[in-house]
Short mmCIF file of N, CA and C and ligand atoms in Angstrom, two decimals:
data_model
loop_
_atom_site.label_atom_id
_atom_site.label_comp_id
_atom_site.label_asym_id
_atom_site.label_seq_id
_atom_site.Cartn_x
_atom_site.Cartn_y
_atom_site.Cartn_z
N MET A 1 -29.10 2.76 -16.77
CA MET A 1 -27.73 2.21 -16.40
C MET A 1 -27.10 3.20 -15.37
N ILE A 2 -26.60 2.58 -14.34
CA ILE A 2 -25.82 3.41 -13.41
C ILE A 2 -24.42 3.50 -13.79
N LYS A 3 -23.91 4.73 -13.89
CA LYS A 3 -22.49 4.87 -14.34
C LYS A 3 -21.69 5.41 -13.11
N LEU A 4 -20.71 4.58 -12.74
CA LEU A 4 -19.92 5.02 -11.57
C LEU A 4 -18.58 5.52 -12.05
N LYS A 5 -18.13 6.63 -11.42
CA LYS A 5 -16.85 7.19 -11.81
C LYS A 5 -15.76 6.34 -11.15
N PHE A 6 -14.69 6.16 -11.90
CA PHE A 6 -13.56 5.42 -11.27
C PHE A 6 -12.59 6.46 -10.81
N MET A 7 -12.60 6.66 -9.49
CA MET A 7 -11.74 7.74 -8.90
C MET A 7 -10.40 7.15 -8.43
N LYS A 8 -9.37 7.94 -8.65
CA LYS A 8 -8.04 7.57 -8.11
C LYS A 8 -7.66 8.71 -7.14
N ILE A 9 -7.54 8.30 -5.88
CA ILE A 9 -7.33 9.29 -4.80
C ILE A 9 -6.11 8.91 -3.95
N LEU A 10 -5.23 9.91 -3.76
CA LEU A 10 -4.05 9.77 -2.94
C LEU A 10 -4.11 10.59 -1.69
N MET A 11 -3.91 9.98 -0.58
CA MET A 11 -3.83 10.69 0.73
C MET A 11 -2.34 10.93 1.07
N VAL A 12 -2.06 12.16 1.47
CA VAL A 12 -0.67 12.51 1.71
C VAL A 12 -0.50 13.23 3.07
N CYS A 13 0.46 12.77 3.87
CA CYS A 13 0.92 13.44 5.08
C CYS A 13 2.40 13.55 5.02
N LEU A 14 3.04 13.80 6.18
CA LEU A 14 4.48 13.94 6.18
C LEU A 14 5.24 12.54 6.13
N GLY A 15 4.94 11.72 7.09
CA GLY A 15 5.68 10.44 7.18
C GLY A 15 5.03 9.26 6.56
N ASN A 16 3.70 9.40 6.20
CA ASN A 16 2.93 8.27 5.71
C ASN A 16 2.95 7.11 6.71
N ILE A 17 2.92 7.41 7.98
CA ILE A 17 2.79 6.33 8.91
C ILE A 17 1.63 6.57 9.92
N CYS A 18 1.19 7.82 10.10
CA CYS A 18 0.10 8.15 11.04
C CYS A 18 -1.20 8.53 10.37
N ARG A 19 -1.26 9.74 9.80
CA ARG A 19 -2.49 10.31 9.30
C ARG A 19 -2.95 9.69 7.92
N SER A 20 -2.07 9.77 6.91
CA SER A 20 -2.52 9.29 5.61
C SER A 20 -2.80 7.80 5.49
N PRO A 21 -2.14 6.93 6.24
CA PRO A 21 -2.58 5.51 6.25
C PRO A 21 -4.01 5.36 6.77
N LEU A 22 -4.33 6.16 7.82
CA LEU A 22 -5.69 6.11 8.34
C LEU A 22 -6.68 6.60 7.32
N ALA A 23 -6.31 7.73 6.67
CA ALA A 23 -7.18 8.31 5.64
C ALA A 23 -7.44 7.28 4.53
N GLU A 24 -6.36 6.58 4.11
CA GLU A 24 -6.44 5.57 3.05
C GLU A 24 -7.45 4.47 3.50
N GLY A 25 -7.18 3.97 4.74
CA GLY A 25 -8.02 2.86 5.22
C GLY A 25 -9.47 3.22 5.36
N ILE A 26 -9.74 4.44 5.89
CA ILE A 26 -11.12 4.85 6.13
C ILE A 26 -11.83 5.00 4.74
N LEU A 27 -11.16 5.70 3.79
CA LEU A 27 -11.84 5.94 2.52
C LEU A 27 -12.03 4.66 1.80
N ALA A 28 -11.03 3.74 1.87
CA ALA A 28 -11.17 2.49 1.11
C ALA A 28 -12.39 1.65 1.68
N GLN A 29 -12.54 1.69 3.01
CA GLN A 29 -13.64 0.97 3.58
C GLN A 29 -14.98 1.55 3.15
N LYS A 30 -15.09 2.89 3.16
CA LYS A 30 -16.30 3.52 2.75
C LYS A 30 -16.60 3.22 1.31
N ALA A 31 -15.56 3.30 0.47
CA ALA A 31 -15.75 3.01 -0.99
C ALA A 31 -16.32 1.61 -1.25
N ILE A 32 -15.71 0.65 -0.55
CA ILE A 32 -16.12 -0.74 -0.62
C ILE A 32 -17.56 -0.85 -0.24
N GLN A 33 -17.93 -0.25 0.91
CA GLN A 33 -19.29 -0.32 1.42
C GLN A 33 -20.29 0.24 0.42
N LYS A 34 -19.88 1.21 -0.37
CA LYS A 34 -20.75 1.82 -1.40
C LYS A 34 -20.64 1.13 -2.75
N GLY A 35 -19.83 0.05 -2.83
CA GLY A 35 -19.65 -0.66 -4.10
C GLY A 35 -18.84 0.10 -5.13
N LEU A 36 -18.01 1.00 -4.69
CA LEU A 36 -17.14 1.84 -5.56
C LEU A 36 -15.79 1.20 -5.75
N ASN A 37 -15.48 1.00 -7.02
CA ASN A 37 -14.20 0.35 -7.32
C ASN A 37 -13.05 1.45 -7.54
N TRP A 38 -12.76 2.14 -6.44
CA TRP A 38 -11.76 3.22 -6.53
C TRP A 38 -10.35 2.74 -6.22
N LYS A 39 -9.40 3.47 -6.78
CA LYS A 39 -7.97 3.27 -6.42
C LYS A 39 -7.63 4.27 -5.35
N ILE A 40 -7.26 3.78 -4.16
CA ILE A 40 -7.00 4.70 -3.05
C ILE A 40 -5.57 4.29 -2.44
N GLU A 41 -4.71 5.25 -2.41
CA GLU A 41 -3.41 4.99 -1.84
C GLU A 41 -3.00 6.13 -0.90
N SER A 42 -1.82 5.95 -0.31
CA SER A 42 -1.31 7.05 0.52
C SER A 42 0.20 7.14 0.28
N ALA A 43 0.72 8.36 0.69
CA ALA A 43 2.20 8.51 0.54
C ALA A 43 2.60 9.63 1.49
N GLY A 44 3.92 9.83 1.70
CA GLY A 44 4.46 10.88 2.56
C GLY A 44 5.29 11.81 1.80
N THR A 45 5.36 13.04 2.15
CA THR A 45 6.23 14.01 1.51
C THR A 45 7.64 13.71 1.92
N TYR A 46 7.84 13.17 3.14
CA TYR A 46 9.15 12.78 3.73
C TYR A 46 9.33 11.30 3.57
N GLY A 47 10.46 10.81 3.07
CA GLY A 47 10.67 9.45 2.74
C GLY A 47 11.33 8.66 3.83
N GLY A 48 11.59 9.28 5.02
CA GLY A 48 12.36 8.64 6.02
C GLY A 48 11.71 7.37 6.64
N HIS A 49 10.42 7.15 6.40
CA HIS A 49 9.77 5.97 6.96
C HIS A 49 9.42 4.98 5.83
N ALA A 50 9.91 5.19 4.68
CA ALA A 50 9.57 4.37 3.49
C ALA A 50 9.78 2.84 3.84
N GLY A 51 8.81 2.04 3.46
CA GLY A 51 8.92 0.60 3.70
C GLY A 51 8.35 0.17 5.02
N GLU A 52 8.06 1.14 5.95
CA GLU A 52 7.61 0.79 7.26
C GLU A 52 6.07 0.57 7.29
N LYS A 53 5.54 -0.19 8.27
CA LYS A 53 4.14 -0.37 8.55
C LYS A 53 3.71 1.04 9.12
N PRO A 54 2.35 1.19 9.18
CA PRO A 54 1.82 2.40 9.88
C PRO A 54 2.22 2.33 11.35
N ASP A 55 2.22 3.47 11.92
CA ASP A 55 2.47 3.62 13.40
C ASP A 55 1.53 2.75 14.14
N GLY A 56 2.03 2.05 15.18
CA GLY A 56 1.17 1.12 15.94
C GLY A 56 -0.11 1.79 16.51
N ARG A 57 -0.06 3.06 16.85
CA ARG A 57 -1.21 3.82 17.35
C ARG A 57 -2.27 3.99 16.25
N SER A 58 -1.81 4.17 14.98
CA SER A 58 -2.79 4.26 13.86
C SER A 58 -3.47 2.92 13.59
N ILE A 59 -2.57 1.83 13.66
CA ILE A 59 -3.10 0.49 13.42
C ILE A 59 -4.18 0.20 14.43
N LYS A 60 -3.90 0.56 15.72
CA LYS A 60 -4.84 0.25 16.80
C LYS A 60 -6.16 0.99 16.73
N VAL A 61 -6.06 2.30 16.39
CA VAL A 61 -7.35 3.05 16.31
C VAL A 61 -8.12 2.61 15.12
N ALA A 62 -7.48 2.28 14.04
CA ALA A 62 -8.23 1.74 12.88
C ALA A 62 -8.89 0.38 13.20
N LEU A 63 -8.20 -0.44 13.85
CA LEU A 63 -8.74 -1.81 14.26
C LEU A 63 -9.98 -1.64 15.20
N LYS A 64 -9.91 -0.62 16.03
CA LYS A 64 -11.08 -0.32 16.89
C LYS A 64 -12.32 -0.07 16.08
N HIS A 65 -12.08 0.50 14.85
CA HIS A 65 -13.19 0.78 13.96
C HIS A 65 -13.36 -0.26 12.87
N ASN A 66 -12.77 -1.46 13.10
CA ASN A 66 -12.88 -2.56 12.16
C ASN A 66 -12.21 -2.29 10.76
N ILE A 67 -11.13 -1.56 10.80
CA ILE A 67 -10.32 -1.32 9.63
C ILE A 67 -8.94 -1.86 9.83
N ASP A 68 -8.50 -2.72 8.93
CA ASP A 68 -7.08 -3.33 9.05
C ASP A 68 -6.16 -2.51 8.11
N ILE A 69 -5.23 -1.76 8.70
CA ILE A 69 -4.28 -0.97 7.83
C ILE A 69 -2.87 -1.57 7.95
N GLU A 70 -2.75 -2.66 8.67
CA GLU A 70 -1.44 -3.22 8.97
C GLU A 70 -0.61 -3.61 7.72
N LYS A 71 -1.27 -3.95 6.65
CA LYS A 71 -0.55 -4.37 5.42
C LYS A 71 -0.03 -3.22 4.58
N GLN A 72 -0.40 -1.97 4.92
CA GLN A 72 0.11 -0.85 4.24
C GLN A 72 1.59 -0.66 4.51
N ARG A 73 2.29 -0.08 3.51
CA ARG A 73 3.71 0.24 3.73
C ARG A 73 3.90 1.64 3.26
N SER A 74 4.70 2.38 4.08
CA SER A 74 4.96 3.80 3.75
C SER A 74 5.75 3.93 2.46
N ARG A 75 5.44 4.94 1.68
CA ARG A 75 6.25 5.29 0.53
C ARG A 75 6.26 6.77 0.34
N GLN A 76 7.31 7.27 -0.33
CA GLN A 76 7.41 8.68 -0.53
C GLN A 76 6.60 9.17 -1.73
N PHE A 77 5.95 10.26 -1.60
CA PHE A 77 5.26 10.89 -2.75
C PHE A 77 6.24 11.16 -3.87
N ASN A 78 5.81 11.03 -5.12
CA ASN A 78 6.68 11.43 -6.24
C ASN A 78 5.86 12.17 -7.30
N ALA A 79 6.58 12.87 -8.21
CA ALA A 79 5.88 13.73 -9.14
C ALA A 79 4.89 12.98 -10.07
N TYR A 80 5.20 11.69 -10.29
CA TYR A 80 4.29 10.90 -11.12
C TYR A 80 2.94 10.75 -10.49
N ASP A 81 2.83 10.77 -9.21
CA ASP A 81 1.56 10.70 -8.50
C ASP A 81 0.62 11.84 -8.94
N LEU A 82 1.17 13.01 -9.27
CA LEU A 82 0.37 14.09 -9.74
C LEU A 82 -0.22 13.86 -11.15
N GLU A 83 0.44 12.99 -11.92
CA GLU A 83 -0.13 12.65 -13.20
C GLU A 83 -1.18 11.57 -13.05
N GLN A 84 -0.83 10.62 -12.23
CA GLN A 84 -1.62 9.38 -12.07
C GLN A 84 -2.99 9.50 -11.37
N PHE A 85 -3.00 10.34 -10.26
CA PHE A 85 -4.18 10.40 -9.45
C PHE A 85 -5.08 11.54 -9.85
N ASP A 86 -6.40 11.41 -9.53
CA ASP A 86 -7.40 12.47 -9.89
C ASP A 86 -7.35 13.57 -8.75
N ILE A 87 -7.22 13.13 -7.54
CA ILE A 87 -7.23 14.03 -6.42
C ILE A 87 -6.13 13.60 -5.39
N ILE A 88 -5.41 14.57 -4.94
CA ILE A 88 -4.37 14.35 -3.95
C ILE A 88 -4.71 15.19 -2.73
N TYR A 89 -5.06 14.56 -1.61
CA TYR A 89 -5.42 15.19 -0.37
C TYR A 89 -4.25 15.44 0.56
N ALA A 90 -3.97 16.66 0.88
CA ALA A 90 -2.99 17.01 1.87
C ALA A 90 -3.65 17.01 3.24
N MET A 91 -2.96 16.45 4.22
CA MET A 91 -3.51 16.47 5.62
C MET A 91 -3.35 17.83 6.29
N ASP A 92 -2.25 18.55 5.94
CA ASP A 92 -2.08 19.87 6.52
C ASP A 92 -1.46 20.85 5.50
N SER A 93 -1.31 22.11 5.91
CA SER A 93 -0.88 23.15 4.99
C SER A 93 0.57 22.98 4.60
N ALA A 94 1.40 22.35 5.47
CA ALA A 94 2.79 22.12 5.12
C ALA A 94 2.83 21.01 4.07
N ASN A 95 2.03 20.04 4.12
CA ASN A 95 1.95 18.98 3.11
C ASN A 95 1.53 19.60 1.79
N LEU A 96 0.52 20.52 1.87
CA LEU A 96 -0.01 21.16 0.71
C LEU A 96 1.05 21.92 -0.03
N LYS A 97 1.88 22.67 0.71
CA LYS A 97 2.96 23.48 0.16
C LYS A 97 3.93 22.58 -0.52
N ASP A 98 4.32 21.47 0.17
CA ASP A 98 5.32 20.55 -0.45
C ASP A 98 4.81 19.91 -1.74
N LEU A 99 3.55 19.55 -1.71
CA LEU A 99 2.95 18.91 -2.94
C LEU A 99 2.93 19.86 -4.09
N LEU A 100 2.57 21.11 -3.78
CA LEU A 100 2.43 22.10 -4.91
C LEU A 100 3.79 22.39 -5.56
N LYS A 101 4.85 22.12 -4.78
CA LYS A 101 6.21 22.35 -5.44
C LYS A 101 6.44 21.43 -6.60
N HIS A 102 5.78 20.22 -6.58
CA HIS A 102 5.96 19.27 -7.65
C HIS A 102 5.00 19.49 -8.85
N ALA A 103 3.99 20.30 -8.68
CA ALA A 103 2.95 20.46 -9.69
C ALA A 103 3.54 21.16 -10.90
N GLN A 104 3.30 20.65 -12.12
CA GLN A 104 3.86 21.18 -13.29
C GLN A 104 2.97 22.03 -14.17
N ASN A 105 1.65 21.96 -13.89
CA ASN A 105 0.73 22.77 -14.75
C ASN A 105 -0.59 23.02 -13.87
N ASP A 106 -1.49 23.76 -14.47
CA ASP A 106 -2.69 24.12 -13.72
C ASP A 106 -3.57 22.92 -13.38
N GLU A 107 -3.51 21.91 -14.27
CA GLU A 107 -4.35 20.74 -14.02
C GLU A 107 -3.75 20.00 -12.82
N GLU A 108 -2.43 19.89 -12.66
CA GLU A 108 -1.87 19.26 -11.49
C GLU A 108 -2.09 20.09 -10.24
N ILE A 109 -1.99 21.36 -10.37
CA ILE A 109 -2.23 22.25 -9.16
C ILE A 109 -3.66 22.00 -8.66
N ALA A 110 -4.58 21.91 -9.57
CA ALA A 110 -6.04 21.75 -9.21
C ALA A 110 -6.32 20.43 -8.58
N LYS A 111 -5.49 19.46 -8.71
CA LYS A 111 -5.68 18.17 -8.10
C LYS A 111 -5.38 18.18 -6.63
N VAL A 112 -4.58 19.11 -6.16
CA VAL A 112 -4.09 19.10 -4.78
C VAL A 112 -5.03 19.87 -3.84
N LYS A 113 -5.57 19.20 -2.84
CA LYS A 113 -6.55 19.86 -1.98
C LYS A 113 -6.27 19.52 -0.49
N MET A 114 -6.71 20.43 0.40
CA MET A 114 -6.66 20.20 1.82
C MET A 114 -7.88 19.27 2.10
N ILE A 115 -7.59 18.12 2.78
CA ILE A 115 -8.72 17.14 3.04
C ILE A 115 -9.83 17.76 3.84
N MET A 116 -9.59 18.51 4.80
CA MET A 116 -10.72 19.04 5.63
C MET A 116 -11.51 20.11 4.96
N ASN A 117 -11.01 20.64 3.84
CA ASN A 117 -11.83 21.59 3.06
C ASN A 117 -13.09 20.93 2.46
N GLU A 118 -13.07 19.59 2.42
CA GLU A 118 -14.27 18.92 1.91
C GLU A 118 -15.43 19.05 2.91
N LEU A 119 -15.03 19.25 4.16
CA LEU A 119 -16.07 19.38 5.22
C LEU A 119 -16.34 20.93 5.47
N GLU A 120 -15.24 21.65 5.54
CA GLU A 120 -15.35 23.12 5.73
C GLU A 120 -14.60 23.84 4.64
N PRO A 121 -15.33 24.06 3.50
CA PRO A 121 -14.64 24.71 2.32
C PRO A 121 -13.89 25.95 2.61
N ASP A 122 -12.69 26.04 2.13
CA ASP A 122 -11.83 27.31 2.19
C ASP A 122 -11.34 27.62 3.58
N GLU A 123 -11.68 26.79 4.58
CA GLU A 123 -11.18 27.10 5.89
C GLU A 123 -9.69 26.67 6.13
N ASN A 124 -9.23 25.74 5.27
CA ASN A 124 -7.84 25.27 5.39
C ASN A 124 -7.52 24.72 6.80
N VAL A 125 -8.39 23.96 7.33
CA VAL A 125 -8.14 23.35 8.65
C VAL A 125 -7.14 22.21 8.50
N ASP A 126 -6.13 22.16 9.35
CA ASP A 126 -5.15 21.11 9.36
C ASP A 126 -5.65 19.86 10.13
N VAL A 127 -5.30 18.67 9.64
CA VAL A 127 -5.39 17.48 10.48
C VAL A 127 -4.12 17.44 11.29
N PRO A 128 -4.18 17.75 12.64
CA PRO A 128 -2.93 17.88 13.37
C PRO A 128 -2.07 16.60 13.33
N ASP A 129 -0.79 16.75 13.34
CA ASP A 129 0.16 15.66 13.34
C ASP A 129 0.09 14.98 14.72
N PRO A 130 -0.33 13.70 14.77
CA PRO A 130 -0.46 13.02 16.14
C PRO A 130 0.80 12.36 16.59
N TYR A 131 1.90 12.44 15.79
CA TYR A 131 3.12 11.62 16.00
C TYR A 131 3.68 11.80 17.40
N TYR A 132 3.70 13.06 17.85
CA TYR A 132 4.30 13.31 19.19
C TYR A 132 3.34 13.26 20.39
N GLY A 133 2.08 12.87 20.04
CA GLY A 133 1.18 12.44 21.03
C GLY A 133 0.23 13.44 21.66
N GLU A 134 0.38 14.77 21.32
CA GLU A 134 -0.49 15.76 21.97
C GLU A 134 -1.93 15.65 21.42
N PHE A 135 -2.06 15.47 20.11
CA PHE A 135 -3.38 15.40 19.46
C PHE A 135 -3.68 13.93 19.31
N GLY A 136 -4.67 13.40 19.93
CA GLY A 136 -4.89 11.94 19.94
C GLY A 136 -5.23 11.35 18.58
N PHE A 137 -4.93 10.06 18.47
CA PHE A 137 -5.19 9.32 17.21
C PHE A 137 -6.69 9.24 16.95
N GLU A 138 -7.41 9.07 18.05
CA GLU A 138 -8.89 8.95 17.89
C GLU A 138 -9.45 10.27 17.35
N ASN A 139 -8.88 11.38 17.76
CA ASN A 139 -9.34 12.68 17.21
C ASN A 139 -9.01 12.77 15.74
N VAL A 140 -7.84 12.28 15.35
CA VAL A 140 -7.47 12.26 13.89
C VAL A 140 -8.45 11.39 13.12
N TYR A 141 -8.77 10.21 13.70
CA TYR A 141 -9.72 9.30 13.11
C TYR A 141 -11.07 9.97 12.86
N LYS A 142 -11.54 10.68 13.86
CA LYS A 142 -12.87 11.32 13.73
C LYS A 142 -12.86 12.37 12.63
N MET A 143 -11.86 13.19 12.60
CA MET A 143 -11.77 14.22 11.51
C MET A 143 -11.70 13.56 10.13
N LEU A 144 -10.90 12.53 10.05
CA LEU A 144 -10.77 11.90 8.69
C LEU A 144 -12.03 11.16 8.32
N GLU A 145 -12.70 10.54 9.25
CA GLU A 145 -13.95 9.83 8.94
C GLU A 145 -14.98 10.88 8.42
N ALA A 146 -15.08 12.04 9.08
CA ALA A 146 -16.06 12.99 8.63
C ALA A 146 -15.77 13.47 7.23
N ALA A 147 -14.46 13.72 6.94
CA ALA A 147 -14.09 14.17 5.60
C ALA A 147 -14.33 13.11 4.53
N CYS A 148 -14.09 11.85 4.95
CA CYS A 148 -14.25 10.77 3.95
C CYS A 148 -15.73 10.50 3.62
N ASP A 149 -16.57 10.75 4.63
CA ASP A 149 -18.03 10.64 4.39
C ASP A 149 -18.43 11.65 3.27
N VAL A 150 -17.91 12.83 3.28
CA VAL A 150 -18.18 13.80 2.27
C VAL A 150 -17.61 13.36 0.96
N ILE A 151 -16.38 12.86 0.93
CA ILE A 151 -15.70 12.50 -0.27
C ILE A 151 -16.43 11.40 -1.03
N VAL A 152 -16.91 10.30 -0.34
CA VAL A 152 -17.61 9.28 -1.07
C VAL A 152 -18.86 9.73 -1.66
N GLU A 153 -19.63 10.59 -0.91
CA GLU A 153 -20.88 11.11 -1.47
C GLU A 153 -20.69 12.02 -2.68
N LYS A 154 -19.58 12.82 -2.58
CA LYS A 154 -19.34 13.83 -3.60
C LYS A 154 -18.90 13.21 -4.90
N TYR A 155 -18.10 12.15 -4.85
CA TYR A 155 -17.41 11.64 -6.09
C TYR A 155 -18.00 10.29 -6.50
N LYS A 156 -18.95 9.71 -5.83
CA LYS A 156 -19.42 8.36 -6.17
C LYS A 156 -20.19 8.42 -7.48
P1 4NP B 1 2.38 11.48 9.74
O1 4NP B 1 3.12 11.63 11.14
O2 4NP B 1 2.89 12.59 8.83
O3 4NP B 1 0.99 11.64 10.07
O4 4NP B 1 2.76 10.12 9.20
C1 4NP B 1 4.51 11.73 11.22
C2 4NP B 1 5.27 10.59 11.18
C3 4NP B 1 6.64 10.73 11.33
C4 4NP B 1 7.26 11.94 11.52
C5 4NP B 1 6.48 13.08 11.59
C6 4NP B 1 5.09 12.97 11.41
N1 4NP B 1 8.63 12.04 11.70
O5 4NP B 1 9.16 13.18 11.87
O6 4NP B 1 9.32 11.02 11.64
#
């Protein structure tokens, strides 16, 4: 009998309109392709974009790779997420710091990880914030895709 783990994974960035919606969409597609019935969501440490669709530039780059993220809506991270989810991936070190402020015990602290550490352990590489345009959305996509490839193989 093949036993599959049911993973609950939350992707977190600042606004939940650029990076983490892409991370959610990419991982969800990979999980489906592998037949994994995982719960994958995303949230932002900052709630100022709550209720909004992902940034048009994230929607566009996802579509280019046959992933539709347009139906996602931004929401703010909350302390209950630390109870509910198995792993919470921060896109950068500022997100990590904000998430850890909410952790109530060692178990919750252990759930919070830098997403790029899946690819380069302990290097604490940030997924740069593409909102102001200097770091392209395609570059963000490539980084997240590489990390999500490791995540599906590691936890499937
Ligand atoms: P994200 O990008 O954290 O990747 O969603 C940002 C979105 C909005 C803002 C900053 C970053 N903002 O300052 O409104």
